[in-house]
């Protein structure tokens, strides 16, 4: 038996902060994501050296604390003598840019199609759901590769490829939410006083599905960053001279036998970034929409 | 999804495969005229046009589409540009390697997740439970191919325990299967823990305890059996992702499966191979769904009508 008591009204922002402060994992997530965002924004100032400058006489130097290391190159250098730390710092820019842009685009697609399916129902809904079924039957990684064949490589095509193949989860959640919200009394009430469809969606439906949409989109940032690194690792994503962690890993893999650090540090960078996003997403879910899991 | 009759489930293959064929056609159409890639460099423009006409690439899209559907329905998937032979056998001969790897990955995931998930649920909110939670989150955050590279580094380069590329023996399977399985193990552990916890709070568990049934029997017979249903759903969904993950894992370990073939086919724009591979992998994914449906019936008697 649950008894509901009138809750004291707490303004939104302090409530959010209080919830964050009481959740250590969430706090860690926000801290990691903030740190990586700052690194990406201030890469020009933070990177100790030019990430593109080659120096073959300094190639494959180990990290500074190991024998043979050079204090100027804290994490060592790659096969062309470029400073690993500087490259990792600039790689944060690529990861976050692709991650945010692809999630924005895929969430937009997912939100539109989910709303359309949920609101229109009938044949439109059936058609969208069949397309979703088919897309779920093709492994996303395979789908991304095939779309990459059409779209080409580089930053913008990569964002398009990832967005075009990763909107399904978002569309399904939005559709399911719309279907349940649509049956609520307040929607019937709004309809009965003559609310127009667009106004109904914008004023009554969207605000009520927003929290799960935000949670799903946040979680998606992690998935998308992993997808970017996989595609760049396979050679279908970011192309040199632009810097991406996945592409650094694919290069480092060739020198694994002699120089472990080239393939190790970019992987740690990816893991840390995705970890931050997951922790942030978990906290947002617990705070905004505990029934999603 | 659960509880369909096998025949109905099989009929659902049809619309899904049809839409997949549409998607494939659109993508192939959008990649444009492949003839320039295929003819020798010294061939004349007329030679190229002869080829284009022979393949019907100069016809409008709907004629090309009808031709494409006709070819698919008669089982003619075309010639691999790269291998110069029928593309179908090129793809089919890669299936066993990918199935072996995917099964290996699944087994690794289950072997890790089942005991760990049960342990975490039994020791809820203890230090070991928190440690397991932390490791599972980390497992989700690590890119799979990087896990593979690190395994190669530790077990292949430093310890020299196992071969790091190729196939042919059980030892070759160990690292790729571990790579593919660990990511899924993390998610499965979390799921087994949470569904076991939910079930252990049910009335029938309390009844069994009150009857004096030993705890180990309660967990195995009443708890785990019910906890397995959501785990099975997730395993089936994830098996599709494993097929996709195999693409990257196979490339890291030079494992001669479908994934490696597809990645190479995308490099060389070998469209016939790509098309068949997409169909074959989709059919494999749908078959996994179908098998899961059958397994539900075995585990959950409520679904046997």
XYZ file of C-alpha atoms in Angstrom:
598
model
C 0.000 0.000 0.000
C 1.388 3.336 -0.973
C 0.386 6.577 0.615
C 1.157 9.684 -1.330
C 1.946 12.774 0.634
C 2.161 16.224 -0.870
C 5.838 16.690 -1.647
C 7.513 19.969 -0.865
C 8.248 21.814 -4.084
C 11.947 21.861 -4.764
C 13.149 23.836 -7.752
C 14.421 21.664 -10.565
C 18.105 22.521 -10.755
C 18.917 22.099 -7.070
C 17.005 18.824 -7.121
C 19.139 17.620 -10.003
C 22.303 18.681 -8.203
C 21.245 17.053 -4.962
C 20.515 13.799 -6.765
C 23.888 13.981 -8.445
C 25.758 14.655 -5.226
C 24.170 11.630 -3.578
C 25.199 9.361 -6.444
C 28.930 8.740 -6.471
C 28.970 6.817 -9.745
C 26.923 9.519 -11.452
C 29.235 12.178 -10.091
C 32.230 10.250 -11.425
C 30.508 9.993 -14.805
C 29.821 13.731 -14.964
C 33.414 14.447 -13.909
C 34.882 12.145 -16.579
C 32.647 13.493 -19.334
C 33.344 17.092 -18.283
C 37.088 16.448 -18.219
C 37.031 14.922 -21.686
C 34.851 17.716 -23.031
C 37.290 20.297 -21.664
C 40.198 18.328 -23.170
C 38.468 18.328 -26.534
C 37.638 22.030 -26.420
C 41.068 23.145 -25.245
C 43.094 20.567 -27.212
C 45.150 23.320 -28.859
C 46.287 24.606 -25.475
C 46.544 21.333 -23.606
C 48.473 19.249 -26.112
C 52.191 19.547 -25.326
C 53.249 19.092 -28.974
C 51.890 19.236 -32.497
C 49.999 15.933 -32.952
C 50.868 15.781 -36.647
C 54.590 16.560 -36.480
C 56.644 13.572 -37.588
C 60.141 12.923 -36.384
C 61.462 9.615 -37.595
C 64.529 9.809 -35.385
C 62.181 9.664 -32.376
C 59.851 6.932 -33.625
C 58.343 4.353 -31.262
C 59.807 5.917 -28.122
C 58.459 4.251 -24.980
C 56.587 6.267 -22.321
C 58.752 8.709 -20.364
C 58.922 6.573 -17.210
C 60.418 3.579 -19.027
C 64.004 3.022 -20.023
C 64.718 4.850 -23.260
C 61.762 7.194 -22.734
C 61.979 10.897 -23.446
C 60.515 13.328 -20.896
C 59.156 15.450 -23.762
C 56.967 12.534 -24.834
C 55.103 11.477 -21.705
C 53.230 8.549 -23.306
C 55.873 7.842 -25.940
C 55.650 8.221 -29.707
C 54.127 6.272 -32.603
C 55.757 4.712 -35.647
C 56.254 8.125 -37.243
C 57.620 9.775 -34.148
C 54.436 11.696 -33.381
C 53.668 12.452 -29.740
C 51.054 9.971 -28.456
C 49.711 12.149 -25.650
C 49.073 15.050 -28.034
C 47.362 12.727 -30.498
C 45.156 11.275 -27.779
C 44.186 14.786 -26.661
C 43.202 15.741 -30.210
C 41.452 12.384 -30.653
C 39.025 13.406 -27.894
C 37.798 16.132 -30.223
C 36.966 13.642 -32.983
C 35.290 11.170 -30.635
C 33.080 13.759 -29.000
C 32.242 15.532 -32.253
C 31.229 12.324 -33.976
C 29.492 11.019 -30.849
C 27.368 14.114 -30.280
C 26.608 14.814 -33.934
C 25.652 11.216 -34.715
C 23.476 10.946 -31.623
C 21.763 14.258 -32.393
C 20.982 13.105 -35.907
C 19.935 9.563 -34.985
C 17.793 10.830 -32.100
C 16.085 13.220 -34.476
C 15.340 10.371 -36.891
C 14.254 8.081 -34.055
C 12.071 10.745 -32.442
C 10.357 11.652 -35.730
C 9.709 8.066 -36.812
C 8.715 6.982 -33.311
C 6.254 9.868 -33.014
C 4.908 9.200 -36.487
C 4.431 5.483 -35.833
C 2.873 6.035 -32.428
C 0.561 8.883 -33.456
C -0.488 7.641 -36.893
C -0.972 3.982 -36.001
C -2.422 1.662 -38.630
C -0.501 1.120 -41.826
C 2.116 3.777 -41.212
C 2.925 2.197 -37.871
C 3.000 -1.294 -39.383
C 5.352 -0.168 -42.150
C 7.749 1.559 -39.779
C 7.721 -1.446 -37.461
C 8.511 -3.855 -40.328
C 11.469 -1.688 -41.351
C 12.634 -1.694 -37.735
C 12.305 -5.503 -37.581
C 14.405 -5.837 -40.705
C 17.032 -3.446 -39.373
C 17.202 -5.364 -36.104
C 17.857 -8.569 -38.046
C 20.962 -7.093 -39.683
C 23.824 -6.731 -37.195
C 24.470 -2.997 -36.783
C 28.179 -3.347 -37.467
C 27.493 -5.056 -40.804
C 24.890 -2.456 -41.683
C 27.280 0.367 -40.910
C 29.956 -1.145 -43.154
C 27.556 -1.487 -46.069
C 26.226 2.056 -45.638
C 29.825 3.291 -45.347
C 30.400 1.834 -48.783
C 27.793 4.246 -50.140
C 28.540 7.237 -47.946
C 32.327 7.126 -48.145
C 34.828 7.928 -45.412
C 35.585 11.037 -43.404
C 33.882 12.904 -40.594
C 30.544 13.887 -42.148
C 29.869 10.577 -43.959
C 30.779 8.761 -40.740
C 28.196 10.736 -38.774
C 25.584 9.955 -41.433
C 26.480 6.248 -41.470
C 26.228 5.924 -37.694
C 23.023 7.955 -37.469
C 21.357 6.059 -40.314
C 21.936 2.739 -38.578
C 21.493 3.601 -34.886
C 18.080 5.286 -34.666
C 16.099 2.069 -34.194
C 16.362 1.789 -30.399
C 15.299 5.387 -29.953
C 12.367 5.050 -32.358
C 11.082 1.978 -30.523
C 11.175 3.634 -27.106
C 9.523 6.812 -28.394
C 6.794 4.805 -30.131
C 6.094 2.721 -27.030
C 5.945 5.873 -24.890
C 3.661 7.656 -27.324
C 1.314 4.680 -27.363
C 0.967 4.706 -23.598
C 0.784 8.497 -23.202
C -1.791 8.712 -25.988
C -4.280 6.779 -23.858
C -4.030 9.159 -20.920
C -7.063 11.148 -19.833
C -5.352 14.490 -20.255
C -4.802 13.741 -23.940
C -8.479 12.943 -24.373
C -9.281 16.155 -22.484
C -6.987 18.206 -24.690
C -8.517 16.627 -27.759
C -12.049 17.298 -26.558
C -11.366 21.015 -26.219
C -10.106 21.027 -29.781
C -6.319 20.811 -29.533
C -4.767 20.452 -32.969
C -2.524 17.432 -33.647
C 0.685 19.449 -33.794
C -0.151 21.380 -30.656
C -1.107 18.127 -28.953
C 2.254 16.606 -29.814
C 4.313 19.634 -28.881
C 2.493 20.612 -25.727
C 1.211 17.349 -24.279
C 2.999 14.362 -25.753
C 6.591 15.499 -26.157
C 7.042 16.794 -22.602
C 5.794 13.481 -21.264
C 8.099 11.282 -23.286
C 11.086 13.571 -22.947
C 12.771 11.917 -19.989
C 13.115 8.456 -21.514
C 14.158 10.071 -24.797
C 16.933 11.978 -23.034
C 18.086 8.851 -21.203
C 18.166 6.699 -24.346
C 19.978 9.396 -26.299
C 22.600 9.793 -23.583
C 23.223 6.053 -23.439
C 23.511 6.095 -27.203
C 26.487 8.458 -27.060
C 28.573 5.614 -25.616
C 27.420 3.149 -28.259
C 28.142 5.643 -30.995
C 31.644 6.449 -29.753
C 32.386 2.705 -29.757
C 30.944 2.433 -33.266
C 33.094 5.332 -34.477
C 36.224 3.735 -33.090
C 35.384 0.341 -34.640
C 34.754 1.858 -38.062
C 37.883 3.991 -37.912
C 39.809 0.915 -36.742
C 38.640 -0.988 -39.822
C 39.612 1.946 -42.031
C 36.101 3.100 -42.964
C 35.850 6.080 -40.651
C 38.115 9.003 -39.907
C 41.023 9.207 -42.353
C 44.499 10.613 -41.734
C 45.607 13.333 -41.218
C 42.561 13.675 -38.972
C 43.111 11.906 -35.698
C 40.865 9.265 -34.196
C 41.473 6.823 -31.384
C 40.214 3.887 -33.426
C 42.584 4.675 -36.242
C 45.482 5.039 -33.768
C 44.630 1.570 -32.448
C 44.702 0.042 -35.890
C 48.155 1.494 -36.442
C 49.361 0.470 -33.011
C 48.259 -3.093 -33.610
C 50.997 -3.457 -36.234
C 53.701 -2.581 -33.721
C 52.317 -4.677 -30.876
C 55.313 -7.002 -30.763
C 57.783 -4.190 -30.092
C 55.839 -1.163 -28.857
C 52.841 -2.027 -26.672
C 52.084 1.574 -25.736
C 50.940 2.683 -29.212
C 47.859 0.429 -29.084
C 47.308 0.599 -25.328
C 46.768 4.288 -24.523
C 44.170 5.133 -27.215
C 42.141 2.123 -26.012
C 42.266 3.432 -22.450
C 41.053 6.798 -23.740
C 38.060 5.203 -25.490
C 37.231 3.055 -22.462
C 37.390 6.027 -20.096
C 35.167 8.170 -22.321
C 32.533 5.485 -22.791
C 32.702 4.653 -19.087
C 31.954 8.284 -18.246
C 28.989 8.338 -20.609
C 27.610 5.048 -19.209
C 27.859 6.270 -15.608
C 26.246 9.571 -16.561
C 23.485 7.750 -18.436
C 22.849 5.342 -15.545
C 22.449 8.227 -13.148
C 20.168 10.139 -15.524
C 18.049 7.019 -15.888
C 17.777 6.522 -12.139
C 16.952 10.174 -11.697
C 14.565 10.760 -14.605
C 13.097 7.428 -15.536
C 13.770 4.543 -13.178
C 11.565 2.087 -15.049
C 13.927 2.018 -18.031
C 16.642 -0.575 -17.673
C 7.927 -12.718 -29.574
C 7.844 -15.788 -27.401
C 5.108 -18.303 -27.780
C 4.728 -18.142 -31.551
C 4.294 -21.368 -33.363
C 7.420 -22.261 -35.332
C 5.533 -22.059 -38.639
C 4.279 -18.550 -37.896
C 7.758 -17.519 -36.894
C 9.111 -18.942 -40.122
C 6.529 -16.956 -42.097
C 7.807 -13.800 -40.438
C 11.095 -14.396 -42.225
C 9.446 -13.374 -45.468
C 8.666 -9.680 -44.896
C 11.938 -9.157 -43.026
C 13.976 -10.699 -45.844
C 12.005 -8.716 -48.386
C 12.769 -5.416 -46.654
C 16.401 -6.455 -46.257
C 16.522 -7.146 -50.002
C 15.097 -3.672 -50.643
C 17.671 -2.056 -48.375
C 20.449 -3.981 -50.103
C 19.168 -2.987 -53.543
C 18.997 0.695 -52.627
C 22.510 0.616 -51.194
C 23.946 -1.210 -54.191
C 22.123 1.150 -56.551
C 23.483 4.158 -54.667
C 27.092 2.929 -54.809
C 26.777 3.455 -58.526
C 28.307 1.914 -61.562
C 30.955 -0.628 -60.560
C 32.185 -1.188 -64.120
C 35.090 1.241 -63.859
C 36.494 -0.818 -60.999
C 36.215 -4.080 -62.825
C 37.613 -3.688 -66.284
C 41.326 -3.669 -66.979
C 42.813 -0.204 -67.119
C 43.715 -0.484 -70.812
C 40.159 -1.374 -71.857
C 38.441 1.160 -74.066
C 35.331 3.165 -73.227
C 33.350 1.005 -75.705
C 34.375 -2.160 -73.863
C 33.127 -0.628 -70.650
C 29.794 0.301 -72.185
C 29.382 -3.239 -73.505
C 29.845 -4.499 -69.981
C 27.418 -1.902 -68.566
C 24.809 -2.936 -71.132
C 25.375 -6.627 -70.472
C 24.676 -6.090 -66.782
C 21.740 -3.831 -67.481
C 23.361 -1.006 -65.524
C 22.215 1.504 -68.145
C 18.544 0.635 -67.585
C 16.189 2.607 -65.313
C 16.160 1.669 -61.622
C 12.896 -0.290 -61.772
C 14.193 -2.522 -64.550
C 17.346 -3.089 -62.537
C 15.204 -3.831 -59.495
C 13.094 -6.434 -61.314
C 16.220 -8.048 -62.651
C 17.750 -8.039 -59.173
C 14.669 -9.638 -57.574
C 14.495 -12.181 -60.391
C 18.116 -13.107 -59.829
C 17.639 -13.464 -56.077
C 14.547 -15.630 -56.452
C 16.323 -17.937 -58.876
C 19.329 -18.142 -56.572
C 21.630 -16.318 -58.972
C 23.582 -13.863 -56.863
C 26.202 -13.005 -59.424
C 29.932 -13.284 -59.691
C 32.461 -12.104 -57.143
C 34.617 -9.456 -58.818
C 37.495 -10.337 -56.606
C 37.454 -14.112 -56.782
C 36.138 -14.368 -60.335
C 33.813 -17.210 -59.357
C 30.195 -17.510 -58.293
C 29.889 -15.450 -55.148
C 27.533 -17.790 -53.302
C 30.034 -20.576 -52.531
C 32.662 -17.974 -51.596
C 30.314 -16.769 -48.858
C 28.908 -20.148 -47.827
C 32.309 -21.701 -47.191
C 32.974 -18.998 -44.567
C 29.918 -19.838 -42.473
C 31.387 -22.661 -40.333
C 34.274 -20.498 -39.123
C 31.934 -17.675 -38.078
C 29.514 -20.068 -36.397
C 32.380 -21.659 -34.472
C 33.606 -18.268 -33.317
C 30.137 -16.993 -32.380
C 29.364 -20.191 -30.475
C 32.753 -19.921 -28.767
C 31.963 -16.334 -27.773
C 28.561 -17.324 -26.422
C 30.031 -20.204 -24.416
C 32.698 -17.929 -22.951
C 30.025 -15.371 -22.017
C 27.788 -17.962 -20.363
C 30.678 -19.638 -18.530
C 31.688 -16.273 -17.080
C 28.257 -14.741 -16.526
C 26.337 -17.612 -14.958
C 28.516 -18.246 -11.894
C 29.422 -14.567 -11.521
C 25.823 -13.397 -11.785
C 24.602 -15.981 -9.255
C 27.444 -15.145 -6.896
C 26.736 -11.410 -7.126
C 23.029 -11.952 -6.464
C 23.693 -14.150 -3.431
C 26.193 -11.687 -1.956
C 24.071 -8.678 -2.743
C 25.521 -5.314 -1.670
C 28.729 -6.896 -0.426
C 32.183 -5.801 -1.525
C 32.472 -8.649 -4.077
C 29.096 -7.642 -5.521
C 30.217 -4.027 -5.967
C 33.470 -5.202 -7.500
C 31.570 -7.377 -9.981
C 29.288 -4.451 -10.856
C 32.289 -2.234 -11.481
C 33.905 -4.833 -13.730
C 30.693 -5.328 -15.723
C 30.396 -1.591 -16.396
C 34.035 -1.545 -17.456
C 33.372 -4.520 -19.719
C 30.634 -2.579 -21.480
C 32.856 0.467 -21.898
C 35.828 -1.302 -23.497
C 35.859 -1.507 -27.285
C 35.813 -5.163 -28.202
C 38.630 -5.021 -30.711
C 40.845 -3.319 -28.157
C 40.201 -6.149 -25.698
C 41.342 -8.440 -28.514
C 44.506 -6.432 -29.081
C 45.292 -6.429 -25.364
C 44.726 -10.204 -25.173
C 47.122 -10.632 -28.093
C 49.632 -8.438 -26.276
C 49.462 -10.329 -22.987
C 48.918 -13.935 -24.052
C 50.495 -13.901 -27.482
C 53.353 -11.429 -27.316
C 54.391 -11.404 -23.654
C 53.485 -14.866 -22.391
C 53.585 -16.634 -25.781
C 50.880 -19.058 -24.646
C 48.555 -19.142 -27.645
C 48.632 -18.364 -31.361
C 47.416 -14.847 -32.144
C 46.105 -15.188 -35.675
C 44.689 -17.639 -38.154
C 42.687 -20.766 -37.458
C 43.044 -24.506 -37.555
C 43.259 -25.623 -33.963
C 41.393 -25.158 -30.713
C 44.217 -22.946 -29.464
C 43.514 -20.520 -32.317
C 39.934 -20.148 -31.137
C 40.758 -19.182 -27.543
C 41.643 -15.500 -27.907
C 38.990 -14.587 -30.506
C 36.282 -16.350 -28.483
C 37.422 -14.605 -25.300
C 37.395 -11.259 -27.115
C 33.933 -11.774 -28.504
C 32.556 -13.230 -25.280
C 33.783 -10.777 -22.650
C 31.655 -7.829 -23.758
C 28.510 -9.910 -23.684
C 29.551 -11.593 -20.431
C 29.417 -8.186 -18.762
C 25.826 -7.533 -19.820
C 24.684 -11.063 -19.112
C 26.172 -11.038 -15.620
C 24.256 -7.894 -14.770
C 21.039 -9.350 -16.131
C 21.365 -12.704 -14.334
C 22.086 -10.891 -11.087
C 19.079 -8.592 -11.330
C 16.586 -11.193 -12.524
C 17.734 -13.711 -9.913
C 17.345 -11.050 -7.219
C 13.843 -10.277 -8.398
C 12.844 -13.929 -8.391
C 14.389 -14.702 -5.018
C 11.909 -12.227 -3.515
C 8.867 -14.108 -4.850
C 6.378 -15.952 -2.688
C 7.158 -19.407 -4.048
C 10.779 -19.015 -3.029
C 9.653 -18.149 0.487
C 7.383 -21.181 0.461
C 10.233 -23.421 -0.638
C 12.417 -21.981 2.115
C 9.658 -22.537 4.666
C 9.406 -26.159 3.565
C 13.080 -26.506 4.390
C 14.330 -27.021 0.838
C 18.108 -26.608 0.859
C 19.173 -23.180 -0.419
C 21.229 -24.637 -3.279
C 18.141 -26.438 -4.651
C 16.043 -23.305 -4.290
C 18.550 -21.354 -6.338
C 19.061 -23.960 -9.019
C 15.568 -25.338 -9.399
C 13.311 -22.391 -8.629
C 15.468 -19.316 -8.941
C 17.761 -19.930 -11.839
C 15.228 -21.642 -14.021
C 13.007 -18.575 -13.935
C 15.902 -16.172 -14.172
C 17.000 -17.902 -17.360
C 14.017 -16.662 -19.376
C 15.085 -13.007 -19.582
C 18.680 -14.198 -19.944
C 17.651 -16.237 -22.962
C 15.900 -13.280 -24.582
C 18.997 -11.202 -24.138
C 21.242 -13.985 -25.412
C 19.195 -14.261 -28.569
C 19.211 -10.505 -29.149
C 22.870 -10.394 -28.419
C 23.744 -13.316 -30.650
C 22.885 -11.005 -33.557
C 25.244 -8.396 -32.173
C 27.856 -11.149 -31.766
C 27.585 -11.892 -35.479
C 28.304 -8.198 -36.063
C 31.077 -8.170 -33.470
C 32.614 -11.119 -35.304
C 33.250 -8.729 -38.214
C 35.763 -6.786 -36.182
C 37.075 -9.661 -34.071
C 37.753 -11.777 -37.155
C 39.709 -8.904 -38.663
C 41.811 -8.499 -35.512
C 42.662 -12.212 -35.410
C 42.664 -12.971 -39.173
C 39.944 -15.514 -38.469
C 38.754 -16.787 -41.873
C 35.018 -16.240 -41.372
C 32.225 -14.194 -42.886
C 33.255 -11.058 -41.029
C 36.733 -10.978 -42.482
C 35.269 -11.697 -45.919
C 32.768 -8.835 -45.629
C 35.383 -6.353 -44.457
C 37.594 -7.287 -47.402
C 34.625 -7.181 -49.773
C 33.796 -3.656 -48.592
C 37.432 -2.620 -49.173
C 37.333 -3.980 -52.728
C 33.660 -3.086 -53.424
C 32.921 -6.726 -54.216
C 29.177 -6.132 -54.361
C 28.015 -9.688 -55.074
C 29.818 -10.986 -51.994
C 28.496 -8.150 -49.841
C 24.909 -8.763 -50.932
C 24.993 -12.479 -50.235
C 26.803 -11.972 -46.965
C 24.094 -9.574 -45.780
C 21.414 -12.121 -46.672
C 23.286 -15.026 -45.119
C 23.989 -13.153 -41.893
C 20.372 -11.964 -41.699
C 19.124 -15.518 -42.146
C 21.518 -16.659 -39.438
C 20.167 -13.938 -37.138
C 16.557 -14.917 -37.856
C 17.389 -18.573 -37.255
C 18.817 -17.630 -33.880
C 15.495 -15.932 -33.055
C 13.617 -19.011 -34.118
C 15.808 -21.290 -32.018
C 15.271 -19.042 -29.020
C 11.530 -19.329 -29.458
C 11.871 -23.106 -29.385
C 14.035 -22.900 -26.270
C 11.424 -20.800 -24.479
C 9.032 -23.684 -24.827
C 11.538 -26.036 -23.224
C 12.245 -23.776 -20.283
C 8.840 -22.223 -19.690
C 6.026 -24.809 -19.530
C 3.426 -22.014 -19.628
C 4.188 -21.568 -23.317
C 3.421 -25.180 -24.232
C -0.206 -24.983 -25.208
